[in-house]
Amino acid sequence: MRFYNTNKKSASVSLKEAALKGLASDGGLFMPQRIPRLPDKFFKTIQALSFQDINFAVAKNFLGADISDNDLRKIVDSAINFDAPLKKLSGNIFALELFHGPTAAFKDFGARFAGRLLAYLRGDSKDKLIILVATSGDTGSAVASGFFNVPCTQVVILYPSGRVSNLQEKLLTTMGGNVLALEIKGTFDDCQRLVKQAFVDAELNNHLRLTSANSINIARLLAQLFYYFYGWAQLKNQNDNVVISVPSGNFGNLTAGLMAKRMGLPVAKFIAATNINDVFGEYLKTGKFRPRLSRPTISNAMDVGNPSNFARMLELYDHDVNKIRADVFHARFTDAQTKKAISQVFQKYRYLMDPHTAIGYLGLTHYQKIHHNCNGIFLATAHPAKFSEIIEETLKQKIEIPKRLKKYQRRKKQSVVLPNEFKALKNFLLNL
Ligand SMILES: *Cc1c(COP(=O)(O)O)cnc(C)c1O
């Protein structure tokens, strides 16, 4: 399949070019030229399929012409080698847990898949590929883990100094090997801006092969389609009123959900749940998109003032806000509401939620108050232990850290501190 540029100023590109470039040279995003519709039979028989079978079937629609079944199966299976269980909280409230991968956030799906896909597409090419990624906390470690020890790649992560949780920072800065962490004296928006600037800087691109592994990379987005199908398949009662609430920041996760719907997944409505950084909510209300600086919250991976997948959503809906409104409901929540939800859900269901997941839960239950009788799934995007400081402060009790995460806590942070200036980043990269 070929991929077009959302700016539409250049011709479509191959899978390899889209995945290796990440972002088009004019700043546009890549989108699949076609979003295939899956046959009804697929949905009728989906409950008999394993997670791996579903992943492969979905991926084949986009990548089948470029990659043999055998190779694609290997890529998909080795990338998604962990489960995404649907947990029932009550009769019509379910959590789809996406945090069972190595860095305990849903970003493991996209990052692991992108790492393997890129390695496959490059074959035995020997020139060093620099994977440049801005993170508000979770992307960086997922990408670091997804690309760890992939030959001829150097991962460079930019993260906002002092704005990530302890465990997030340890996951980011202690990987070693081909992973470097740059601690930027600024916000996530600054990190994202620096990365975008690097991609369009002629001198840098003449000297280095840069690629992005942010959710702007289409390879990441494709793997995020998988769990929507699997989550739906795990519902016992697949009535025609299934809604899915997605805690959103850069809107990669939601965009993948909307693409799954376009492929035929019977979801009545998506709920875009955000923290107070709700530029998208404002767009739905007013029809005007006014990106601005982000404000820090306890759901830091969603502190985004200029969501990078917005252009993709516009493409999916022909730039028509009314069409988006028909599929997407928006709700926003404050830190106080988030903490209250963490504590209420723990009291009521003994279920622990991280702050991002709590916003997903709040979005769903808010929607269910207005629209009764719908079957709701909220995406649990990070393991609660990743945000233990906030949860322990909220619940006034200690929570357990899983063994696989504990080992990072003991490691020593290693980062390079850089000022919030493009010149500094550029110099650093040219001297790598
Ligand atoms: C990145 C992230 C989000 C937001 O996902 P987007 O695709 O950027 O909208 C939500 N929750 C967690 C835990 C994340 O790491």
Short mmCIF file of C-alpha atoms and ligand atoms in Angstrom, two decimals:
data_model
loop_
_atom_site.label_atom_id
_atom_site.label_comp_id
_atom_site.label_asym_id
_atom_site.label_seq_id
_atom_site.Cartn_x
_atom_site.Cartn_y
_atom_site.Cartn_z
CA MET A 1 0.00 0.00 0.00
CA ARG A 2 1.11 3.55 -0.60
CA PHE A 3 0.91 6.41 1.86
CA TYR A 4 -0.02 9.98 1.09
CA ASN A 5 1.10 13.17 2.79
CA THR A 6 -1.63 15.08 4.63
CA ASN A 7 -0.21 18.33 3.22
CA LYS A 8 -0.78 16.87 -0.24
CA LYS A 9 2.05 18.87 -1.67
CA SER A 10 4.01 15.79 -2.72
CA ALA A 11 3.35 12.42 -4.34
CA SER A 12 2.47 9.35 -2.30
CA VAL A 13 5.31 7.22 -0.92
CA SER A 14 6.02 3.55 -0.28
CA LEU A 15 5.62 1.88 3.10
CA LYS A 16 9.38 1.92 3.50
CA GLU A 17 9.66 5.62 2.88
CA ALA A 18 6.70 6.47 5.11
CA ALA A 19 8.01 4.37 7.99
CA LEU A 20 11.63 5.47 7.65
CA LYS A 21 10.87 9.14 7.26
CA GLY A 22 8.18 9.36 9.91
CA LEU A 23 7.30 12.90 8.93
CA ALA A 24 7.22 14.21 5.35
CA SER A 25 9.85 16.84 4.51
CA ASP A 26 7.19 19.56 4.43
CA GLY A 27 5.94 18.61 7.89
CA GLY A 28 2.93 16.62 6.65
CA LEU A 29 1.89 13.27 8.13
CA PHE A 30 1.57 10.02 6.23
CA MET A 31 -1.79 8.31 5.88
CA PRO A 32 -2.63 5.01 4.19
CA GLN A 33 -4.07 5.66 0.77
CA ARG A 34 -6.98 3.37 1.49
CA ILE A 35 -8.59 2.18 4.71
CA PRO A 36 -9.90 -1.25 3.81
CA ARG A 37 -13.23 -2.39 5.20
CA LEU A 38 -13.14 -5.81 6.82
CA PRO A 39 -15.85 -8.29 5.81
CA ASP A 40 -18.81 -8.79 8.19
CA LYS A 41 -17.71 -12.39 8.57
CA PHE A 42 -14.53 -11.21 10.28
CA PHE A 43 -16.57 -9.62 13.06
CA LYS A 44 -18.95 -12.58 13.31
CA THR A 45 -16.10 -15.00 13.89
CA ILE A 46 -13.69 -12.72 15.72
CA GLN A 47 -14.33 -14.29 19.12
CA ALA A 48 -12.77 -17.52 17.91
CA LEU A 49 -9.54 -15.72 16.98
CA SER A 50 -6.51 -15.23 19.22
CA PHE A 51 -5.03 -11.77 19.79
CA GLN A 52 -2.17 -12.74 17.45
CA ASP A 53 -4.60 -13.85 14.74
CA ILE A 54 -6.49 -10.58 14.97
CA ASN A 55 -3.28 -8.51 14.85
CA PHE A 56 -2.09 -10.34 11.78
CA ALA A 57 -5.44 -10.06 10.00
CA VAL A 58 -5.59 -6.32 10.63
CA ALA A 59 -1.94 -5.67 9.71
CA LYS A 60 -2.25 -7.66 6.48
CA ASN A 61 -4.77 -5.16 5.15
CA PHE A 62 -2.15 -2.44 5.15
CA LEU A 63 1.12 -4.30 4.79
CA GLY A 64 0.17 -7.51 2.95
CA ALA A 65 1.33 -6.23 -0.43
CA ASP A 66 4.76 -5.26 0.90
CA ILE A 67 5.58 -8.05 3.35
CA SER A 68 5.05 -11.82 2.98
CA ASP A 69 2.54 -13.47 5.33
CA ASN A 70 5.31 -15.38 6.98
CA ASP A 71 7.46 -12.34 7.73
CA LEU A 72 4.50 -10.21 8.75
CA ARG A 73 3.33 -12.86 11.16
CA LYS A 74 6.81 -12.93 12.74
CA ILE A 75 6.94 -9.15 13.08
CA VAL A 76 3.48 -8.94 14.61
CA ASP A 77 3.95 -11.86 16.98
CA SER A 78 7.31 -10.76 18.30
CA ALA A 79 6.16 -7.14 18.71
CA ILE A 80 2.89 -7.92 20.51
CA ASN A 81 4.01 -10.72 22.78
CA PHE A 82 1.88 -9.62 25.73
CA ASP A 83 -1.85 -9.58 26.40
CA ALA A 84 -4.46 -6.81 26.43
CA PRO A 85 -7.12 -8.19 28.75
CA LEU A 86 -10.57 -6.65 29.11
CA LYS A 87 -11.46 -6.31 32.81
CA LYS A 88 -15.03 -5.95 33.95
CA LEU A 89 -15.70 -3.28 36.58
CA SER A 90 -19.48 -3.45 36.37
CA GLY A 91 -22.24 -4.61 33.98
CA ASN A 92 -21.45 -1.97 31.38
CA ILE A 93 -18.03 -0.62 32.35
CA PHE A 94 -14.92 -2.39 31.13
CA ALA A 95 -11.22 -1.51 31.23
CA LEU A 96 -9.09 -2.58 28.29
CA GLU A 97 -5.66 -2.95 29.88
CA LEU A 98 -2.96 -1.88 27.47
CA PHE A 99 -0.11 -1.75 29.96
CA HIS A 100 1.20 -5.30 29.99
CA GLY A 101 4.19 -4.59 27.75
CA PRO A 102 7.78 -3.99 28.92
CA THR A 103 7.41 -0.28 29.79
CA ALA A 104 3.90 -0.58 31.19
CA ALA A 105 2.11 1.86 28.85
CA PHE A 106 0.09 1.33 25.68
CA LYS A 107 2.88 2.93 23.69
CA ASP A 108 4.71 -0.41 23.81
CA PHE A 109 2.34 -1.61 21.08
CA GLY A 110 3.34 1.01 18.55
CA ALA A 111 6.98 1.28 19.52
CA ARG A 112 7.72 -2.44 19.49
CA PHE A 113 5.93 -2.87 16.19
CA ALA A 114 7.67 0.14 14.63
CA GLY A 115 11.08 -1.10 15.81
CA ARG A 116 10.61 -4.47 14.20
CA LEU A 117 9.01 -3.12 11.05
CA LEU A 118 11.81 -0.60 10.52
CA ALA A 119 14.48 -3.22 11.09
CA TYR A 120 12.75 -5.45 8.52
CA LEU A 121 12.30 -2.70 5.94
CA ARG A 122 15.92 -1.60 6.18
CA GLY A 123 17.20 -5.11 5.56
CA ASP A 124 20.97 -5.10 5.95
CA SER A 125 21.44 -1.40 5.29
CA LYS A 126 24.47 -0.26 7.26
CA ASP A 127 24.05 3.50 7.49
CA LYS A 128 23.10 4.62 10.95
CA LEU A 129 19.50 5.65 11.44
CA ILE A 130 18.85 8.19 14.19
CA ILE A 131 15.49 7.83 15.82
CA LEU A 132 14.62 11.17 17.29
CA VAL A 133 11.71 11.26 19.67
CA ALA A 134 10.10 13.79 21.97
CA THR A 135 8.37 12.38 24.99
CA SER A 136 6.12 13.64 27.72
CA GLY A 137 7.04 10.53 29.68
CA ASP A 138 5.83 7.28 28.18
CA THR A 139 6.75 7.41 24.50
CA GLY A 140 10.46 7.71 25.17
CA SER A 141 10.79 4.56 27.19
CA ALA A 142 8.51 2.57 24.90
CA VAL A 143 10.57 3.65 21.89
CA ALA A 144 13.82 3.01 23.74
CA SER A 145 12.66 -0.47 24.63
CA GLY A 146 11.15 -1.09 21.18
CA PHE A 147 14.37 -0.12 19.38
CA PHE A 148 16.83 -1.35 21.98
CA ASN A 149 19.68 -3.14 20.22
CA VAL A 150 18.08 -2.86 16.78
CA PRO A 151 21.29 -2.85 14.66
CA CYS A 152 22.51 0.43 13.10
CA THR A 153 20.04 2.58 15.00
CA GLN A 154 20.68 5.29 17.57
CA VAL A 155 17.72 6.37 19.68
CA VAL A 156 17.75 9.98 20.94
CA ILE A 157 15.00 10.88 23.39
CA LEU A 158 14.09 14.44 24.36
CA TYR A 159 12.16 14.77 27.61
CA PRO A 160 11.08 17.79 29.66
CA SER A 161 13.26 18.14 32.73
CA GLY A 162 11.38 17.71 36.01
CA ARG A 163 8.05 16.93 34.37
CA VAL A 164 8.10 13.15 34.28
CA SER A 165 7.48 10.72 37.14
CA ASN A 166 10.42 8.99 38.87
CA LEU A 167 9.76 5.65 37.29
CA GLN A 168 9.16 7.23 33.89
CA GLU A 169 12.53 8.97 34.16
CA LYS A 170 14.30 5.79 35.21
CA LEU A 171 12.77 3.92 32.29
CA LEU A 172 13.93 6.70 29.95
CA THR A 173 17.44 7.20 31.17
CA THR A 174 18.76 3.80 32.18
CA MET A 175 18.36 1.73 29.04
CA GLY A 176 21.97 2.22 27.86
CA GLY A 177 23.07 0.56 24.62
CA ASN A 178 21.89 2.53 21.60
CA VAL A 179 19.63 4.80 23.67
CA LEU A 180 20.52 8.39 24.69
CA ALA A 181 18.31 10.60 26.86
CA LEU A 182 18.37 14.39 26.47
CA GLU A 183 16.91 16.28 29.39
CA ILE A 184 15.52 19.53 27.98
CA LYS A 185 15.03 22.57 30.16
CA GLY A 186 11.51 23.16 28.89
CA THR A 187 8.08 21.60 28.41
CA PHE A 188 6.95 18.68 26.29
CA ASP A 189 5.75 21.14 23.65
CA ASP A 190 9.30 22.52 23.50
CA CYS A 191 10.68 19.00 23.03
CA GLN A 192 8.16 18.31 20.29
CA ARG A 193 8.98 21.61 18.57
CA LEU A 194 12.72 20.92 18.69
CA VAL A 195 12.21 17.51 17.13
CA LYS A 196 9.98 18.90 14.39
CA GLN A 197 12.56 21.58 13.67
CA ALA A 198 15.29 18.95 13.38
CA PHE A 199 13.28 17.08 10.76
CA VAL A 200 13.00 20.09 8.49
CA ASP A 201 16.54 21.41 9.04
CA ALA A 202 18.35 21.00 5.72
CA GLU A 203 21.86 20.85 7.15
CA LEU A 204 21.00 18.18 9.70
CA ASN A 205 19.22 16.09 7.11
CA ASN A 206 22.18 16.34 4.73
CA HIS A 207 24.45 14.89 7.37
CA LEU A 208 22.24 12.44 9.19
CA ARG A 209 19.46 9.98 8.53
CA LEU A 210 16.80 11.08 10.96
CA THR A 211 13.49 9.42 11.60
CA SER A 212 10.73 9.92 14.07
CA ALA A 213 9.13 7.35 16.27
CA ASN A 214 6.54 9.69 17.76
CA SER A 215 2.95 8.76 17.10
CA ILE A 216 3.37 10.76 13.92
CA ASN A 217 5.08 7.65 12.53
CA ILE A 218 2.49 5.61 10.68
CA ALA A 219 4.20 2.36 11.73
CA ARG A 220 3.26 3.07 15.32
CA LEU A 221 -0.26 3.99 14.51
CA LEU A 222 -0.97 0.75 12.65
CA ALA A 223 -0.16 -1.39 15.69
CA GLN A 224 -2.56 0.69 17.76
CA LEU A 225 -5.44 -0.55 15.63
CA PHE A 226 -5.00 -4.09 16.84
CA TYR A 227 -6.31 -3.82 20.38
CA TYR A 228 -9.51 -2.05 19.42
CA PHE A 229 -10.59 -5.18 17.56
CA TYR A 230 -9.37 -7.48 20.31
CA GLY A 231 -11.03 -5.40 23.04
CA TRP A 232 -14.33 -5.49 21.20
CA ALA A 233 -13.93 -9.24 20.61
CA GLN A 234 -13.65 -9.80 24.35
CA LEU A 235 -17.04 -8.21 25.07
CA LYS A 236 -19.65 -10.84 25.74
CA ASN A 237 -22.48 -8.53 24.81
CA GLN A 238 -21.57 -6.85 21.56
CA ASN A 239 -24.79 -4.88 21.21
CA ASP A 240 -24.84 -2.06 18.75
CA ASN A 241 -24.22 0.48 21.43
CA VAL A 242 -20.57 -0.02 22.24
CA VAL A 243 -18.65 3.14 23.11
CA ILE A 244 -14.91 3.47 23.72
CA SER A 245 -13.31 6.18 25.81
CA VAL A 246 -9.74 7.13 24.93
CA PRO A 247 -7.60 9.27 27.25
CA SER A 248 -5.96 11.56 24.70
CA GLY A 249 -2.97 13.85 24.28
CA ASN A 250 -1.48 13.71 20.81
CA PHE A 251 -4.54 11.78 19.62
CA GLY A 252 -2.61 8.90 18.04
CA ASN A 253 -4.59 6.41 20.06
CA LEU A 254 -7.93 7.95 19.16
CA THR A 255 -6.95 8.26 15.48
CA ALA A 256 -6.20 4.53 15.45
CA GLY A 257 -9.62 3.87 16.99
CA LEU A 258 -11.33 5.99 14.36
CA MET A 259 -9.46 4.09 11.67
CA ALA A 260 -10.64 0.82 13.23
CA LYS A 261 -14.19 2.12 13.04
CA ARG A 262 -13.66 2.97 9.39
CA MET A 263 -12.56 -0.63 8.90
CA GLY A 264 -15.95 -1.71 10.17
CA LEU A 265 -15.47 -2.08 13.93
CA PRO A 266 -18.99 -1.59 15.31
CA VAL A 267 -18.40 1.24 17.77
CA ALA A 268 -21.23 3.74 18.16
CA LYS A 269 -19.13 6.54 19.58
CA PHE A 270 -15.62 7.36 20.66
CA ILE A 271 -15.07 9.54 23.66
CA ALA A 272 -12.00 11.77 23.49
CA ALA A 273 -11.22 12.28 27.17
CA THR A 274 -8.63 14.93 27.95
CA ASN A 275 -7.23 16.79 30.89
CA ILE A 276 -7.42 20.59 30.89
CA ASN A 277 -5.29 20.67 27.73
CA ASP A 278 -8.37 20.49 25.54
CA VAL A 279 -7.59 22.26 22.29
CA PHE A 280 -9.41 19.43 20.52
CA GLY A 281 -12.52 19.81 22.67
CA GLU A 282 -12.57 23.47 21.83
CA TYR A 283 -12.30 22.58 18.15
CA LEU A 284 -15.34 20.29 18.40
CA LYS A 285 -17.28 23.04 20.12
CA THR A 286 -16.29 26.00 17.96
CA GLY A 287 -14.94 24.52 14.74
CA LYS A 288 -11.71 26.44 15.34
CA PHE A 289 -8.39 24.77 16.05
CA ARG A 290 -6.21 27.00 18.17
CA PRO A 291 -3.06 25.21 19.31
CA ARG A 292 -1.37 26.72 22.32
CA LEU A 293 1.16 25.96 25.02
CA SER A 294 0.34 23.01 27.22
CA ARG A 295 -0.28 23.27 30.94
CA PRO A 296 1.19 20.70 33.32
CA THR A 297 -1.19 18.18 34.93
CA ILE A 298 -0.89 14.86 36.76
CA SER A 299 -1.76 13.05 33.52
CA ASN A 300 1.47 14.34 32.00
CA ALA A 301 1.49 12.15 28.90
CA MET A 302 -1.58 14.10 27.80
CA ASP A 303 -0.18 17.58 28.38
CA VAL A 304 -0.26 18.50 24.72
CA GLY A 305 -1.20 21.89 23.37
CA ASN A 306 -0.84 21.08 19.67
CA PRO A 307 -1.93 17.47 19.12
CA SER A 308 0.17 16.04 16.32
CA ASN A 309 -2.46 13.67 14.95
CA PHE A 310 -5.03 16.39 14.42
CA ALA A 311 -4.16 16.54 10.72
CA ARG A 312 -4.91 12.84 10.41
CA MET A 313 -8.32 13.18 12.02
CA LEU A 314 -9.15 16.01 9.64
CA GLU A 315 -8.20 13.79 6.71
CA LEU A 316 -10.34 10.92 7.97
CA TYR A 317 -13.37 13.21 8.13
CA ASP A 318 -12.83 15.37 5.03
CA HIS A 319 -11.99 18.37 7.21
CA ASP A 320 -15.61 18.54 8.30
CA VAL A 321 -16.09 19.20 12.00
CA ASN A 322 -19.68 17.95 11.85
CA LYS A 323 -18.55 14.58 10.61
CA ILE A 324 -16.07 14.37 13.47
CA ARG A 325 -18.77 15.37 15.95
CA ALA A 326 -20.93 12.48 14.71
CA ASP A 327 -18.27 9.97 15.79
CA VAL A 328 -16.48 11.69 18.66
CA PHE A 329 -17.71 13.08 21.95
CA HIS A 330 -15.32 15.13 24.04
CA ALA A 331 -15.03 15.63 27.76
CA ARG A 332 -12.32 17.23 29.86
CA PHE A 333 -11.36 16.75 33.49
CA THR A 334 -9.25 18.50 36.08
CA ASP A 335 -6.58 17.02 38.31
CA ALA A 336 -8.98 17.15 41.27
CA GLN A 337 -11.59 15.14 39.36
CA THR A 338 -8.90 12.70 38.28
CA LYS A 339 -7.76 12.07 41.85
CA LYS A 340 -11.34 11.70 43.04
CA ALA A 341 -11.99 9.08 40.36
CA ILE A 342 -8.83 7.16 41.31
CA SER A 343 -10.02 6.99 44.87
CA GLN A 344 -13.70 6.26 44.15
CA VAL A 345 -12.96 3.46 41.71
CA PHE A 346 -10.55 1.93 44.17
CA GLN A 347 -13.17 2.09 46.95
CA LYS A 348 -15.99 0.79 44.78
CA TYR A 349 -14.30 -1.84 42.60
CA ARG A 350 -10.86 -2.33 44.18
CA TYR A 351 -9.50 -1.34 40.79
CA LEU A 352 -6.36 0.79 40.58
CA MET A 353 -6.12 3.39 37.82
CA ASP A 354 -3.24 5.61 36.83
CA PRO A 355 -4.20 9.28 36.20
CA HIS A 356 -4.48 8.83 32.40
CA THR A 357 -6.67 5.79 32.73
CA ALA A 358 -8.77 7.68 35.28
CA ILE A 359 -9.51 10.33 32.68
CA GLY A 360 -10.61 7.60 30.29
CA TYR A 361 -12.90 6.23 33.00
CA LEU A 362 -14.29 9.69 33.74
CA GLY A 363 -14.98 10.27 30.03
CA LEU A 364 -16.89 7.03 29.80
CA THR A 365 -18.99 7.42 32.93
CA HIS A 366 -19.75 11.03 32.03
CA TYR A 367 -21.03 9.89 28.65
CA GLN A 368 -23.05 7.08 30.22
CA LYS A 369 -24.84 9.58 32.43
CA ILE A 370 -26.17 11.27 29.31
CA HIS A 371 -26.59 8.17 27.13
CA HIS A 372 -27.90 5.26 29.13
CA ASN A 373 -27.68 1.62 28.11
CA CYS A 374 -24.40 1.76 26.31
CA ASN A 375 -21.70 -0.78 26.78
CA GLY A 376 -18.54 1.10 27.59
CA ILE A 377 -14.85 0.36 27.34
CA PHE A 378 -12.23 2.76 28.62
CA LEU A 379 -8.61 2.31 27.65
CA ALA A 380 -6.26 1.71 30.56
CA THR A 381 -3.18 3.28 29.03
CA ALA A 382 -0.58 2.98 31.81
CA HIS A 383 0.11 0.70 34.75
CA PRO A 384 -0.78 2.50 38.01
CA ALA A 385 2.68 1.77 39.42
CA LYS A 386 4.17 4.09 36.82
CA PHE A 387 2.49 6.94 38.69
CA SER A 388 2.82 5.55 42.19
CA GLU A 389 3.63 8.97 43.71
CA ILE A 390 0.25 10.42 42.75
CA ILE A 391 -1.72 7.29 43.52
CA GLU A 392 -0.16 6.78 46.93
CA GLU A 393 -0.74 10.42 47.80
CA THR A 394 -4.36 10.12 46.66
CA LEU A 395 -5.20 6.80 48.32
CA LYS A 396 -2.94 7.42 51.33
CA GLN A 397 -1.56 3.91 51.05
CA LYS A 398 1.36 2.15 49.41
CA ILE A 399 0.80 0.35 46.15
CA GLU A 400 2.74 -2.57 44.81
CA ILE A 401 5.32 -2.09 42.06
CA PRO A 402 5.57 -5.10 39.73
CA LYS A 403 8.93 -6.84 39.65
CA ARG A 404 9.53 -6.05 35.99
CA LEU A 405 9.39 -2.32 36.81
CA LYS A 406 11.21 -2.47 40.13
CA LYS A 407 14.53 -3.32 38.54
CA TYR A 408 14.61 0.09 36.82
CA GLN A 409 14.17 1.94 40.10
CA ARG A 410 17.53 0.69 41.32
CA ARG A 411 19.41 1.90 38.25
CA LYS A 412 21.25 5.24 38.03
CA LYS A 413 19.85 7.97 35.81
CA GLN A 414 22.01 8.94 32.83
CA SER A 415 21.00 11.97 30.83
CA VAL A 416 22.52 14.88 28.93
CA VAL A 417 21.03 18.21 30.00
CA LEU A 418 20.39 20.65 27.13
CA PRO A 419 18.89 24.15 27.07
CA ASN A 420 15.63 24.68 25.25
CA GLU A 421 17.33 25.87 22.04
CA PHE A 422 17.43 24.30 18.64
CA LYS A 423 21.08 25.30 18.18
CA ALA A 424 22.06 23.15 21.15
CA LEU A 425 20.18 20.13 19.86
CA LYS A 426 21.60 20.57 16.38
CA ASN A 427 25.16 20.73 17.67
CA PHE A 428 24.61 17.70 19.79
CA LEU A 429 23.25 15.67 16.88
CA LEU A 430 25.99 16.76 14.48
CA ASN A 431 28.56 15.58 17.01
CA LEU A 432 27.00 12.20 17.71
C1 LIG B 1 0.73 8.87 25.43
C2 LIG B 1 -0.26 8.54 26.45
C3 LIG B 1 -1.61 8.92 26.32
C4 LIG B 1 -2.09 9.76 25.18
O1 LIG B 1 -2.07 9.06 23.96
P1 LIG B 1 -2.12 9.87 22.59
O2 LIG B 1 -2.04 8.83 21.53
O3 LIG B 1 -0.95 10.79 22.58
O4 LIG B 1 -3.41 10.62 22.58
C5 LIG B 1 -2.49 8.51 27.30
N1 LIG B 1 -2.09 7.79 28.36
C6 LIG B 1 -0.82 7.42 28.52
C7 LIG B 1 -0.44 6.63 29.71
C8 LIG B 1 0.15 7.76 27.57
O5 LIG B 1 1.40 7.38 27.75
#
